[in-house]
Amino acid sequence: MAQYTPPLRDMQFVMHEVLNVTDELKTLPPYADVDADTINAVIEEGGKFASQVIFPINLSGDQEGCTLDKTTHEVSPPKGFKEAYKTYVEGGWPALSCDPAYGGQGLPHLVNQCLYEMMNSGNQAWTMYPGLSHGAYEALHAHGTDEQKKTYLPKLTSGEWTGTMCLTEPHCGTDLGLLRTKAEPQADGTYKITGAKIFISAGEHDMTENIIHLVLARLPDAPVGSKGISLFVVPKFNVNADGSIGSRNPIFCTGLEHKMGIHGNATAQLTLDGAVGTLVGQPNKGLQAMFVMMNAARLGVGMQSLGLTEVAYQNAVAYAKDRLQMRALSGPKAPDKPADPIIVHPDVRKMLLTARAYAEGGRALGLWTTLQLDKELSSDDADVRKEAGDMVALITPIIKAFITDNAWISTSHCMQVFGGHGYIAEWGMEQYVRDARINMIYEGTNTVQSLDLLGRKILADNGAKLRKFGKMVQDFVEEEGTNEAMQEFINPLADLGEKVVKLTTEVGMKAFGNQDEVGAASVDYLRVVGHLVFGYFWARMAKVALEKQGGGDPFYKAKLATARFYFAKLLPETASLIRTARAGLPTLVEMEESWF
Amino acid sequence: MAQYTPPLRDMQFVMHEVLNVTDELKTLPPYADVDADTINAVIEEGGKFASQVIFPINLSGDQEGCTLDKTTHEVSPPKGFKEAYKTYVEGGWPALSCDPAYGGQGLPHLVNQCLYEMMNSGNQAWTMYPGLSHGAYEALHAHGTDEQKKTYLPKLTSGEWTGTMCLTEPHCGTDLGLLRTKAEPQADGTYKITGAKIFISAGEHDMTENIIHLVLARLPDAPVGSKGISLFVVPKFNVNADGSIGSRNPIFCTGLEHKMGIHGNATAQLTLDGAVGTLVGQPNKGLQAMFVMMNAARLGVGMQSLGLTEVAYQNAVAYAKDRLQMRALSGPKAPDKPADPIIVHPDVRKMLLTARAYAEGGRALGLWTTLQLDKELSSDDADVRKEAGDMVALITPIIKAFITDNAWISTSHCMQVFGGHGYIAEWGMEQYVRDARINMIYEGTNTVQSLDLLGRKILADNGAKLRKFGKMVQDFVEEEGTNEAMQEFINPLADLGEKVVKLTTEVGMKAFGNQDEVGAASVDYLRVVGHLVFGYFWARMAKVALEKQGGGDPFYKAKLATARFYFAKLLPETASLIRTARAGLPTLVEMEESWF
């Protein structure tokens, strides 16, 4: 019943008309030859895979879930998942933005980002299997030995094997410093790893012949806390010297979690009983190595929520046009029908436009940030790399937290458009809400993201990164300062920019007195900065749409209308958020613990 | 693993220390003898039922769900539900606030309200079985013939039979004017009813020997639209003249919905195939009769969400005190432990306090409104009845929409406190979120509530009812005007009161030009008025707490701290809501339907 059409036109608009990505890619040696036609052709094919292969098994995958055979410890994902993965591998999709040195296609991450948005619209639970692999690939590519790279990267690139990230233990999630899994060095240079991991996404399945686990554990002499954690690669099956599959490594799935959503993904409890692993990177520096995966994963989580927002929006629009119920308060709009389609009702439109504005804003921000990532990783100019890296660091927690919070709001609105039918599984809407909920939690809760943004990314460098972004906003405001038609966008943007500067200074000053002031303001603060960033991209998109709307293409008129909606109905949330951020710590600490 | 302690102390605080309900009840003839001891004793026992009988089968009920036997059309609720219902009936709980003329205990609705809050904390899905019955009881009590009352009310009062409300059909929910179920008059004065109903809560089960369906249908000569709908009582089993159970009436459960939550309640598709019914009230006036049930049900839905907020809060607090993870940013608070309990983190406290402030505010508003309901139904002074009835009418959509939206926010926050564990079914938190979601939809979506509030309850009488409430707020502000300690509460309350007046006038003026302006503002407007109402009760609670906090009872200190949190962190949401309400219709209608 549900439907999904890949938003190719909007991706192309952002990439080619707003960001002019091919000009930017020309400056990056590995991508100098990537032209718009190539990008467009790849995302069009990617859209077919997302909408035709994995979207049709999304609802059934949610209903069926994964099955663990407790005797063999093997896990079967829902029907069709294995076959879809085979199609994915045959299409060469895992290799899209991988290093050609290991068999990759060497396309920019930008293209992969488009693919992932669409795959997440199609089926988030399925997409997590290759998604986690990609994180393992990145960590090994950045920190692995030559031997490890040679052994694992070609197989991860081709998709013949998948990978995981094994961080969480029952007593520690956010606070990895508490972790207890042990790694005992062996005479041959390997380690025997013993412990219990939980919440391991894509942790076990039968879709590939091997699974490459990246596992955090402690060496025997490791310092306590987060400075005593090392990273190991622990394959499900040991790999022989010739690359063939060897003996089963004792890392077993001993349970699957029953979750609110993402039922199609196997969230595994893994028991390691002397599993053989090799060290990745330096001893006791595992967290740093893991952060390579984690930052990629945080951008990935934002894209999961972007995908859900888009597909929920499309379905809610279709329903709102189709469902006849009541008349418009201002009089019948479809007098020939027994009632008006509910899209005539202003609040239904408000719910739809909220999802649309958050989807399109998130897409613009996501693609811009991925372009910065490509620059950070591939420019031959150190200044460009530094500049782009700063932007990626600043924006990553915003993408993770702001886009996932927005998706929670948006998918819930889209479900509400369906009335009672939204609550019924067969329509597919409530699944989007349930799936969207995990994105606010994993890869660092949204509170953790907000502390990362305000504490680490902004206050710790005295606002230098934020000023760089602010400079870009200010330049745009000045450029458009004499453009009468842009005032409705530029004025609130400039105003919010000033308020962010003031708020940052104020919270920073308070934090000198008490560091807990950071935690008291950070969640509200992140949403305020999120709106500044979205506001900037919405203003840039509005500028292009204003220039082109005369041509009669309704695409530009819709873009402009959505931009106006964003500034009138969503960005004003900042008025309250600034107040509550400024209210700070006092009313949060007046309650003694025993009074709760 | 989950826990629940009935909030008896807080209920007593609201009833006896803030609202002085026994003084008020003394003025109402049927309740003149109801004293505080009686109320306290009843709610204490009710709390035991909620926490000891139905709470333990909440999680299992969610996991098991209901089962339909497709050949017999019989439905089995989850294990333990039938036995719990037997205990409920044996305890005399169904009769609590029912009319003594039909075997009721004749206690005020106020006491029943406390019971229902606690039962919903214990198990919303289970509580819907008796809850729907109560609606059927009210409709028959108000509109039934003597014969119908004699036949059905004693059995509904004792709980031997349950009842349902059959409104929705596949093509119509909000817009009941479209309904198609037909009622053919028979020679004996009965009707044969044929049609299909969906979303019938508690629509079929084996917990009682009979189920009394109240069914909306059309007479053959009925006018089209909502003025051609009649109400019928259609028992599952026909009732013989001597009151004994007769033949099976052809109203069969032909399907159960697969829902996001409330799995323990049977949401039935009912097929009526010439089922015998009798008319309730006047022909073609069924909607008015049904509204008696619907208004009671809307208050009831608010109480469902209040119950979920309270129980989610209690569990999140317990987890936040227990879970050790990271150190406070301002330095270790539990240096003897490997990490601090997460309740030290400001944002965790913010999430907990949000749920607490919404629960306690909702309880105060719910109990005050139910007291007004008791006055409306039982005063011997017509002016008092009118005045109280106006307040119930004004506040009902606020209780339905504001409290259910707040519960969605609160249960989601409480789940977030659990991190990844919140997403796992065994902890019980994600169920609260899923269960809470339906409350924003059924008994009129929250958008419909907002239109009812702004359009029907406020603009249609030129703000008369709102002014009555406003007068009460203003009187309180003036009374406390010289009380220095109350300024922190009184000032923002007075300020918000003035803004509501201005906003109401502005939207009312715009609506003269275009009625769609009502729909463009109403959802934001309802939340603004919701905060005014909550702010008023929080200020009144703060006043009592200020007076009594010197006694050293931490209850009052906690109340005061929560009041301060409410005014600092939640009420300021109105700053944004007023802006977006004022932004009105233009950006909602600029998008042409085809551009979506």
mmCIF file of C-alpha atoms in Angstrom, chain B residues 30 187 258 315 334 405 477 511 516 524 556:
data_model
loop_
_atom_site.group_PDB
_atom_site.id
_atom_site.type_symbol
_atom_site.label_atom_id
_atom_site.label_comp_id
_atom_site.label_asym_id
_atom_site.label_seq_id
_atom_site.Cartn_x
_atom_site.Cartn_y
_atom_site.Cartn_z
ATOM 1 C CA PRO B 30 -25.771 13.375 46.360
ATOM 2 C CA ALA B 187 -42.889 -4.442 12.894
ATOM 3 C CA HIS B 258 -2.606 -4.877 14.186
ATOM 4 C CA ASN B 315 10.347 4.256 36.021
ATOM 5 C CA ALA B 334 29.530 9.814 43.563
ATOM 6 C CA ASP B 405 0.508 15.732 23.413
ATOM 7 C CA VAL B 477 -3.264 37.183 40.225
ATOM 8 C CA ALA B 511 -11.457 34.493 10.912
ATOM 9 C CA ASP B 516 -9.573 28.827 7.417
ATOM 10 C CA ASP B 524 -0.754 26.307 18.323
ATOM 11 C CA TYR B 556 6.289 20.761 49.382
#
